[in-house]
């Protein structure tokens, strides 16, 4: 006999809503942004890249939920590390993680602009202007307190899944294995590992749930079920899309049009109707991902500032109780990167940031005995190896991005303590 739901549980996220947020956070911009990037790296084994990256994400998700269960709170890597008094590592990791989120939002905005620009071909300036516009819209919405996902998220998630699976099914029905390697160098298991490392950011969205622990109904039961099942579903969707779309239009076409490859596939399958539907799905996906990521990142930055690991200027909320300075600063940083970056460089840099973070979280879970140590330990090793593979790839193919990321890490570890000594970090009560 089930007891009536307590007042404290009413209004909290159900399993379905939690699951939808996890799937939406991953699919939001993941496959729309990364398919062309991974096929360019892994060729016909792009599907295997999604499996490898997905397994690392699955173990990492297990570590996240076990740490949340162990400590009885969310907050992600920053909070978990502070619980074991690893304050320096918590501060440095949080800086790297925030940079990863900024890069991710830049990828989403870039992708939004490219898909919109492909339909409304007003010139080469259109995608960048659209990217800036969508970031501006969600900065304003977040400042007004409209950043949290509503019930419409469940509908949007099922709409995105229906579009992606419909496209994948149509492509798989063609069953043209030769199309998987057309225009590529063939692919190998090594290239599949490099591919997994390159597009790992396609799976990072599930960890946004770590910041919503207190808003989830019966979190110790709901969070693990929703998180892990969502990652498994997303792996299956990504594999199906990687195979189906490549069989539909060929790997060479995906690489040549990697910024908008799914729109090309939609048009190939269903004509103008397919083009419009896929573009709408991409716009809604990337838009909702920008919204949720900006909201969660601003909340994380505010938490870090409250704990004196960021300047006190970010420890401020406006009358809508929104961390306004964090929202504006993070949104503007993403806008700069979306304007001047390239899709591959943004995706790779974001992936490296999350691989480093997940390696730390898996290592912490293993150290604390949260969950099965063998599993979390393997997760730490797997994330570290995958991060190492991406470092090697960047060294030979995009050393500028590697240097920039190295600078971020050096600043987080060595400049951060000096900076925090010379700026105000302890904030008085702020006016709301």
Short mmCIF file of C-alpha atoms in Angstrom, two decimals:
data_model
loop_
_atom_site.label_atom_id
_atom_site.label_comp_id
_atom_site.label_asym_id
_atom_site.label_seq_id
_atom_site.Cartn_x
_atom_site.Cartn_y
_atom_site.Cartn_z
CA UNK A 1 0.00 0.00 0.00
CA UNK A 2 1.58 3.28 -1.11
CA UNK A 3 1.50 6.22 1.23
CA UNK A 4 0.19 9.50 -0.09
CA UNK A 5 2.86 11.74 -1.53
CA UNK A 6 4.14 14.16 1.09
CA UNK A 7 3.88 17.91 0.57
CA UNK A 8 7.68 18.07 0.30
CA UNK A 9 7.62 15.66 -2.66
CA UNK A 10 4.89 17.47 -4.58
CA UNK A 11 6.15 19.59 -7.44
CA UNK A 12 9.45 17.70 -7.65
CA UNK A 13 10.76 16.00 -10.77
CA UNK A 14 9.25 12.57 -11.45
CA UNK A 15 11.18 9.71 -13.02
CA UNK A 16 9.83 10.61 -16.47
CA UNK A 17 10.80 14.28 -16.12
CA UNK A 18 14.24 13.39 -14.75
CA UNK A 19 14.83 10.90 -17.55
CA UNK A 20 13.72 13.44 -20.14
CA UNK A 21 16.14 16.03 -18.74
CA UNK A 22 19.01 13.53 -18.92
CA UNK A 23 18.22 12.50 -22.51
CA UNK A 24 17.56 16.09 -23.55
CA UNK A 25 20.84 17.23 -22.01
CA UNK A 26 22.77 14.69 -24.07
CA UNK A 27 20.86 14.64 -27.34
CA UNK A 28 20.30 18.41 -27.07
CA UNK A 29 23.20 19.29 -29.28
CA UNK A 30 25.20 16.08 -29.21
CA UNK A 31 24.41 14.20 -32.39
CA UNK A 32 23.48 17.33 -34.35
CA UNK A 33 26.93 18.79 -33.61
CA UNK A 34 29.22 15.78 -33.59
CA UNK A 35 28.22 13.32 -36.32
CA UNK A 36 30.35 14.87 -39.04
CA UNK A 37 33.25 15.37 -36.64
CA UNK A 38 33.37 11.71 -35.55
CA UNK A 39 32.97 10.29 -39.08
CA UNK A 40 35.83 12.49 -40.23
CA UNK A 41 38.00 10.90 -37.52
CA UNK A 42 36.76 7.31 -37.33
CA UNK A 43 35.24 6.70 -40.77
CA UNK A 44 33.09 3.55 -40.92
CA UNK A 45 33.75 2.85 -37.22
CA UNK A 46 32.07 6.06 -36.05
CA UNK A 47 29.33 3.90 -34.52
CA UNK A 48 31.98 2.17 -32.39
CA UNK A 49 33.27 5.57 -31.26
CA UNK A 50 29.80 6.34 -29.92
CA UNK A 51 29.74 2.99 -28.10
CA UNK A 52 33.16 3.52 -26.49
CA UNK A 53 32.39 7.09 -25.43
CA UNK A 54 28.98 5.94 -24.21
CA UNK A 55 30.45 3.21 -22.01
CA UNK A 56 32.82 5.73 -20.40
CA UNK A 57 29.82 8.00 -19.84
CA UNK A 58 27.79 5.11 -18.40
CA UNK A 59 30.41 4.26 -15.78
CA UNK A 60 30.85 7.96 -15.04
CA UNK A 61 27.09 8.31 -14.60
CA UNK A 62 27.23 5.41 -12.15
CA UNK A 63 29.93 7.22 -10.18
CA UNK A 64 27.93 10.45 -10.13
CA UNK A 65 24.77 8.83 -8.79
CA UNK A 66 26.65 6.74 -6.22
CA UNK A 67 28.48 9.81 -4.92
CA UNK A 68 25.21 11.74 -4.74
CA UNK A 69 23.66 8.82 -2.83
CA UNK A 70 26.67 8.54 -0.54
CA UNK A 71 26.69 12.22 0.42
CA UNK A 72 22.94 12.75 0.20
CA UNK A 73 23.34 15.82 -1.98
CA UNK A 74 24.03 16.91 -5.54
CA UNK A 75 26.34 19.64 -6.77
CA UNK A 76 28.56 17.52 -8.98
CA UNK A 77 32.33 17.29 -8.93
CA UNK A 78 32.87 20.52 -6.97
CA UNK A 79 30.67 19.49 -4.04
CA UNK A 80 31.90 15.90 -4.01
CA UNK A 81 35.56 16.95 -3.87
CA UNK A 82 34.89 19.45 -1.07
CA UNK A 83 33.25 16.65 0.94
CA UNK A 84 36.66 14.94 1.15
CA UNK A 85 38.37 18.28 1.89
CA UNK A 86 40.15 18.28 -1.48
CA UNK A 87 39.48 22.00 -1.74
CA UNK A 88 42.30 22.87 -4.12
CA UNK A 89 41.32 20.09 -6.50
CA UNK A 90 37.66 21.10 -6.16
CA UNK A 91 38.46 24.68 -7.13
CA UNK A 92 40.71 23.76 -10.04
CA UNK A 93 38.31 21.11 -11.34
CA UNK A 94 35.38 23.51 -11.15
CA UNK A 95 37.25 26.06 -13.27
CA UNK A 96 38.01 23.43 -15.93
CA UNK A 97 34.40 22.22 -15.79
CA UNK A 98 32.98 25.71 -16.20
CA UNK A 99 35.24 26.26 -19.24
CA UNK A 100 33.92 22.95 -20.62
CA UNK A 101 30.33 24.17 -20.23
CA UNK A 102 31.17 27.48 -21.92
CA UNK A 103 32.70 25.57 -24.84
CA UNK A 104 29.67 23.29 -24.99
CA UNK A 105 27.28 26.21 -25.19
CA UNK A 106 29.44 27.67 -27.94
CA UNK A 107 29.08 24.37 -29.84
CA UNK A 108 25.30 24.42 -29.39
CA UNK A 109 25.03 28.05 -30.54
CA UNK A 110 27.35 27.39 -33.50
CA UNK A 111 25.26 24.39 -34.51
CA UNK A 112 21.99 26.32 -34.13
CA UNK A 113 23.36 29.02 -36.42
CA UNK A 114 24.57 26.58 -39.06
CA UNK A 115 21.27 24.68 -39.28
CA UNK A 116 19.28 27.91 -39.45
CA UNK A 117 21.70 29.40 -41.98
CA UNK A 118 21.39 26.30 -44.17
CA UNK A 119 17.64 26.87 -44.55
CA UNK A 120 17.66 30.67 -44.68
CA UNK A 121 20.64 31.27 -46.91
CA UNK A 122 21.11 35.00 -46.44
CA UNK A 123 24.89 34.84 -46.71
CA UNK A 124 27.95 33.57 -44.83
CA UNK A 125 27.28 35.95 -41.94
CA UNK A 126 23.90 34.38 -41.14
CA UNK A 127 25.07 31.38 -39.02
CA UNK A 128 27.25 33.49 -36.71
CA UNK A 129 24.59 36.16 -36.27
CA UNK A 130 22.01 33.47 -35.48
CA UNK A 131 24.41 31.92 -32.94
CA UNK A 132 24.84 35.27 -31.19
CA UNK A 133 21.09 35.91 -31.31
CA UNK A 134 20.12 32.61 -29.68
CA UNK A 135 22.65 33.11 -26.89
CA UNK A 136 21.29 36.64 -26.36
CA UNK A 137 17.73 35.30 -26.14
CA UNK A 138 18.60 32.75 -23.47
CA UNK A 139 20.74 35.18 -21.48
CA UNK A 140 17.67 37.44 -21.23
CA UNK A 141 15.33 34.53 -20.43
CA UNK A 142 17.65 33.28 -17.70
CA UNK A 143 17.95 36.74 -16.18
CA UNK A 144 14.16 36.85 -15.93
CA UNK A 145 14.17 33.56 -14.03
CA UNK A 146 12.88 31.41 -16.88
CA UNK A 147 15.92 29.17 -17.11
CA UNK A 148 14.60 25.97 -15.60
CA UNK A 149 13.19 23.29 -17.86
CA UNK A 150 9.42 23.06 -17.88
CA UNK A 151 7.04 20.22 -18.64
CA UNK A 152 7.42 20.90 -22.36
CA UNK A 153 10.89 19.30 -22.12
CA UNK A 154 9.31 15.83 -22.09
CA UNK A 155 7.47 16.54 -25.36
CA UNK A 156 10.60 18.02 -26.97
CA UNK A 157 12.70 15.00 -26.02
CA UNK A 158 10.25 12.55 -27.60
CA UNK A 159 9.99 14.77 -30.68
CA UNK A 160 13.79 14.79 -31.09
CA UNK A 161 14.01 11.03 -30.58
CA UNK A 162 11.23 10.41 -33.11
CA UNK A 163 12.98 12.56 -35.74
CA UNK A 164 16.39 10.98 -35.17
CA UNK A 165 15.10 7.40 -35.10
CA UNK A 166 12.91 8.01 -38.15
CA UNK A 167 15.91 9.30 -40.07
CA UNK A 168 18.11 6.42 -38.86
CA UNK A 169 15.48 3.81 -39.74
CA UNK A 170 15.05 5.19 -43.25
CA UNK A 171 18.81 5.09 -43.77
CA UNK A 172 19.21 1.57 -42.37
CA UNK A 173 16.52 0.36 -44.75
CA UNK A 174 18.88 1.30 -47.62
CA UNK A 175 21.58 -0.96 -46.09
CA UNK A 176 24.56 0.33 -48.06
CA UNK A 177 27.63 -0.74 -46.08
CA UNK A 178 29.98 0.71 -48.70
CA UNK A 179 28.57 4.18 -47.96
CA UNK A 180 30.01 4.01 -44.42
CA UNK A 181 33.58 4.30 -45.70
CA UNK A 182 33.03 6.42 -48.80
CA UNK A 183 35.52 9.29 -48.81
CA UNK A 184 37.32 8.08 -45.67
CA UNK A 185 40.63 6.32 -45.02
CA UNK A 186 38.87 3.15 -43.92
CA UNK A 187 39.04 3.43 -40.15
CA UNK A 188 40.65 1.30 -37.46
CA UNK A 189 40.15 0.52 -33.79
CA UNK A 190 42.68 3.24 -33.00
CA UNK A 191 40.72 5.77 -35.02
CA UNK A 192 37.55 4.63 -33.23
CA UNK A 193 39.22 5.47 -29.89
CA UNK A 194 40.29 8.86 -31.22
CA UNK A 195 36.74 9.38 -32.45
CA UNK A 196 35.29 8.50 -29.05
CA UNK A 197 37.61 10.99 -27.38
CA UNK A 198 36.85 13.71 -29.91
CA UNK A 199 33.06 13.68 -29.48
CA UNK A 200 32.79 12.78 -25.80
CA UNK A 201 30.94 16.04 -25.12
CA UNK A 202 27.91 14.44 -26.83
CA UNK A 203 27.33 12.53 -23.58
CA UNK A 204 28.10 15.16 -20.94
CA UNK A 205 24.53 16.44 -20.55
CA UNK A 206 23.42 13.82 -18.03
CA UNK A 207 25.57 15.39 -15.31
CA UNK A 208 23.34 18.48 -15.27
CA UNK A 209 21.06 16.32 -13.10
CA UNK A 210 23.74 16.44 -10.39
CA UNK A 211 22.73 20.04 -9.75
CA UNK A 212 19.03 19.12 -9.44
CA UNK A 213 19.36 16.47 -6.72
CA UNK A 214 17.15 18.34 -4.26
CA UNK A 215 14.51 18.93 -6.93
CA UNK A 216 14.10 15.21 -7.79
CA UNK A 217 11.41 13.10 -6.17
CA UNK A 218 12.97 10.24 -4.15
CA UNK A 219 16.43 11.01 -5.64
CA UNK A 220 18.25 7.93 -4.36
CA UNK A 221 15.83 5.77 -6.34
CA UNK A 222 14.96 8.04 -9.26
CA UNK A 223 18.40 9.49 -10.09
CA UNK A 224 20.26 6.22 -10.79
CA UNK A 225 17.38 4.68 -12.74
CA UNK A 226 16.84 7.79 -14.86
CA UNK A 227 20.51 8.60 -15.44
CA UNK A 228 21.76 5.14 -16.39
CA UNK A 229 18.76 4.19 -18.53
CA UNK A 230 18.99 7.55 -20.33
CA UNK A 231 22.66 6.97 -21.20
CA UNK A 232 21.89 3.48 -22.56
CA UNK A 233 19.06 4.84 -24.73
CA UNK A 234 21.26 7.67 -26.03
CA UNK A 235 24.05 5.24 -26.95
CA UNK A 236 21.55 3.21 -29.00
CA UNK A 237 20.19 6.34 -30.71
CA UNK A 238 23.66 7.65 -31.58
CA UNK A 239 24.74 4.30 -33.03
CA UNK A 240 21.57 4.03 -35.11
CA UNK A 241 21.98 7.58 -36.43
CA UNK A 242 25.70 7.11 -37.18
CA UNK A 243 24.93 4.03 -39.27
CA UNK A 244 21.63 5.12 -40.79
CA UNK A 245 22.61 8.64 -41.88
CA UNK A 246 25.94 7.42 -43.31
CA UNK A 247 24.13 4.74 -45.32
CA UNK A 248 21.64 7.33 -46.51
CA UNK A 249 23.96 10.04 -47.84
CA UNK A 250 27.47 8.56 -47.55
CA UNK A 251 30.32 9.36 -45.20
CA UNK A 252 31.86 11.74 -47.75
CA UNK A 253 28.76 13.93 -47.80
CA UNK A 254 28.60 13.98 -44.00
CA UNK A 255 32.23 15.09 -43.76
CA UNK A 256 31.80 17.77 -46.43
CA UNK A 257 28.64 19.12 -44.77
CA UNK A 258 29.45 18.19 -41.17
CA UNK A 259 27.90 21.32 -39.66
CA UNK A 260 24.45 20.45 -41.11
CA UNK A 261 24.75 16.79 -42.11
CA UNK A 262 21.45 15.73 -40.54
CA UNK A 263 19.54 18.37 -42.50
CA UNK A 264 21.16 17.05 -45.69
CA UNK A 265 20.03 13.55 -44.73
CA UNK A 266 16.51 14.74 -43.92
CA UNK A 267 16.22 16.37 -47.33
CA UNK A 268 17.60 13.25 -49.03
CA UNK A 269 15.05 11.05 -47.26
CA UNK A 270 11.89 13.16 -47.31
CA UNK A 271 12.58 16.18 -49.51
CA UNK A 272 11.80 19.69 -48.31
CA UNK A 273 9.55 18.31 -45.55
CA UNK A 274 12.46 16.30 -44.14
CA UNK A 275 14.76 19.31 -44.32
CA UNK A 276 12.31 21.48 -42.40
CA UNK A 277 11.53 18.85 -39.75
CA UNK A 278 15.19 18.07 -39.06
CA UNK A 279 16.03 21.78 -38.92
CA UNK A 280 13.21 22.38 -36.45
CA UNK A 281 14.44 19.45 -34.34
CA UNK A 282 17.99 20.80 -34.43
CA UNK A 283 16.84 24.30 -33.49
CA UNK A 284 14.73 23.07 -30.57
CA UNK A 285 17.46 20.65 -29.46
CA UNK A 286 20.31 23.13 -29.46
CA UNK A 287 18.13 25.91 -28.08
CA UNK A 288 16.89 23.90 -25.10
CA UNK A 289 20.44 22.63 -24.51
CA UNK A 290 21.78 26.21 -24.42
CA UNK A 291 19.05 27.16 -21.96
CA UNK A 292 19.59 24.28 -19.54
CA UNK A 293 23.38 24.40 -19.75
CA UNK A 294 23.56 28.16 -19.20
CA UNK A 295 21.19 27.90 -16.23
CA UNK A 296 23.10 25.01 -14.63
CA UNK A 297 26.54 26.55 -15.26
CA UNK A 298 25.52 29.89 -13.77
CA UNK A 299 24.22 28.07 -10.70
CA UNK A 300 27.51 26.14 -10.47
CA UNK A 301 29.57 29.34 -10.81
CA UNK A 302 27.48 30.97 -8.06
CA UNK A 303 28.05 27.95 -5.79
CA UNK A 304 31.80 28.03 -6.44
CA UNK A 305 31.87 31.78 -5.74
CA UNK A 306 29.97 31.26 -2.49
CA UNK A 307 32.72 28.85 -1.47
CA UNK A 308 35.34 31.49 -2.29
CA UNK A 309 36.84 29.65 -5.27
CA UNK A 310 35.68 32.34 -7.72
CA UNK A 311 35.68 36.14 -7.28
CA UNK A 312 32.85 37.42 -5.08
CA UNK A 313 31.51 39.48 -7.96
CA UNK A 314 29.85 36.27 -9.20
CA UNK A 315 28.21 35.69 -5.81
CA UNK A 316 25.28 37.93 -6.68
CA UNK A 317 21.63 37.38 -7.47
CA UNK A 318 19.15 39.78 -9.02
CA UNK A 319 15.56 40.42 -7.94
CA UNK A 320 14.47 37.22 -9.72
CA UNK A 321 16.95 35.31 -7.52
CA UNK A 322 19.08 34.52 -10.58
CA UNK A 323 22.93 34.60 -10.50
CA UNK A 324 22.83 37.41 -13.04
CA UNK A 325 26.51 38.26 -13.36
CA UNK A 326 27.37 34.60 -13.88
CA UNK A 327 24.66 34.26 -16.56
CA UNK A 328 25.90 37.32 -18.43
CA UNK A 329 29.60 36.47 -18.16
CA UNK A 330 29.21 32.84 -19.19
CA UNK A 331 26.83 33.70 -22.02
CA UNK A 332 29.17 36.36 -23.43
CA UNK A 333 32.15 33.99 -23.23
CA UNK A 334 30.19 31.37 -25.22
CA UNK A 335 29.23 34.05 -27.75
CA UNK A 336 32.87 34.97 -28.36
CA UNK A 337 33.85 31.32 -28.88
CA UNK A 338 30.85 30.65 -31.16
CA UNK A 339 31.83 33.65 -33.27
CA UNK A 340 35.50 32.84 -33.76
CA UNK A 341 35.76 29.07 -33.23
CA UNK A 342 35.35 26.15 -35.62
CA UNK A 343 33.07 23.20 -34.95
CA UNK A 344 35.84 20.62 -34.63
CA UNK A 345 38.04 22.73 -32.34
CA UNK A 346 35.13 23.60 -30.03
CA UNK A 347 33.90 20.00 -29.84
CA UNK A 348 37.38 18.61 -29.14
CA UNK A 349 38.22 21.17 -26.45
CA UNK A 350 34.88 20.63 -24.69
CA UNK A 351 35.34 16.85 -24.83
CA UNK A 352 38.76 17.09 -23.21
CA UNK A 353 37.39 19.21 -20.36
CA UNK A 354 34.69 16.66 -19.58
CA UNK A 355 36.98 13.64 -19.91
CA UNK A 356 39.34 15.19 -17.35
CA UNK A 357 36.42 15.96 -15.02
CA UNK A 358 34.91 12.48 -15.36
CA UNK A 359 38.29 10.85 -14.68
CA UNK A 360 38.45 12.82 -11.42
CA UNK A 361 34.87 11.91 -10.44
CA UNK A 362 35.41 8.21 -11.18
CA UNK A 363 38.65 8.29 -9.21
CA UNK A 364 36.89 9.94 -6.26
CA UNK A 365 34.09 7.36 -6.33
CA UNK A 366 36.68 4.59 -6.29
CA UNK A 367 38.60 6.23 -3.44
CA UNK A 368 35.43 6.73 -1.36
CA UNK A 369 34.07 3.27 -2.08
CA UNK A 370 30.89 4.75 -3.55
CA UNK A 371 29.53 1.88 -5.62
CA UNK A 372 31.58 -1.05 -6.89
CA UNK A 373 35.25 -0.06 -6.69
CA UNK A 374 36.26 -2.24 -9.65
CA UNK A 375 33.73 -0.47 -11.84
CA UNK A 376 34.53 3.08 -10.76
CA UNK A 377 38.26 2.34 -10.92
CA UNK A 378 37.90 1.07 -14.48
CA UNK A 379 35.92 4.22 -15.24
CA UNK A 380 38.78 6.38 -14.01
CA UNK A 381 41.29 4.43 -16.13
CA UNK A 382 39.02 4.47 -19.21
CA UNK A 383 38.35 8.22 -18.97
CA UNK A 384 42.07 8.88 -18.47
CA UNK A 385 43.07 6.74 -21.48
CA UNK A 386 40.42 8.41 -23.64
CA UNK A 387 41.60 11.85 -22.51
CA UNK A 388 45.17 10.82 -23.33
CA UNK A 389 44.09 9.73 -26.80
CA UNK A 390 42.52 13.14 -27.38
CA UNK A 391 45.68 14.90 -26.21
CA UNK A 392 47.69 12.88 -28.74
CA UNK A 393 45.22 13.68 -31.51
CA UNK A 394 45.25 17.40 -30.70
CA UNK A 395 49.06 17.42 -30.58
CA UNK A 396 49.25 16.18 -34.17
CA UNK A 397 46.15 17.86 -35.60
CA UNK A 398 45.19 20.93 -33.59
CA UNK A 399 48.04 21.98 -31.33
CA UNK A 400 46.51 25.45 -30.83
CA UNK A 401 43.50 23.96 -29.04
CA UNK A 402 45.78 21.78 -26.94
CA UNK A 403 47.89 24.79 -25.93
CA UNK A 404 44.76 26.76 -25.00
CA UNK A 405 43.46 23.89 -22.89
CA UNK A 406 46.87 23.50 -21.20
CA UNK A 407 46.75 27.19 -20.34
CA UNK A 408 43.28 26.73 -18.80
CA UNK A 409 44.57 23.87 -16.63
CA UNK A 410 47.68 25.81 -15.59
CA UNK A 411 45.59 28.85 -14.69
CA UNK A 412 43.14 26.67 -12.74
CA UNK A 413 45.89 25.02 -10.72
CA UNK A 414 48.56 27.69 -10.31
CA UNK A 415 47.18 31.14 -11.16
CA UNK A 416 43.83 30.60 -9.41
CA UNK A 417 45.26 30.58 -5.84
CA UNK A 418 47.25 33.75 -6.53
CA UNK A 419 44.27 35.46 -8.17
CA UNK A 420 41.92 34.59 -5.33
CA UNK A 421 44.36 36.13 -2.85
CA UNK A 422 44.25 39.42 -4.73
CA UNK A 423 40.51 39.77 -5.40
CA UNK A 424 37.56 39.88 -3.06
CA UNK A 425 36.25 36.37 -2.50
CA UNK A 426 34.23 36.78 0.68
CA UNK A 427 30.94 38.38 -0.24
CA UNK A 428 28.70 40.33 2.16
CA UNK A 429 24.94 39.86 1.96
CA UNK A 430 23.90 40.88 -1.53
CA UNK A 431 20.88 42.95 -2.43
CA UNK A 432 18.43 40.82 -4.31
#
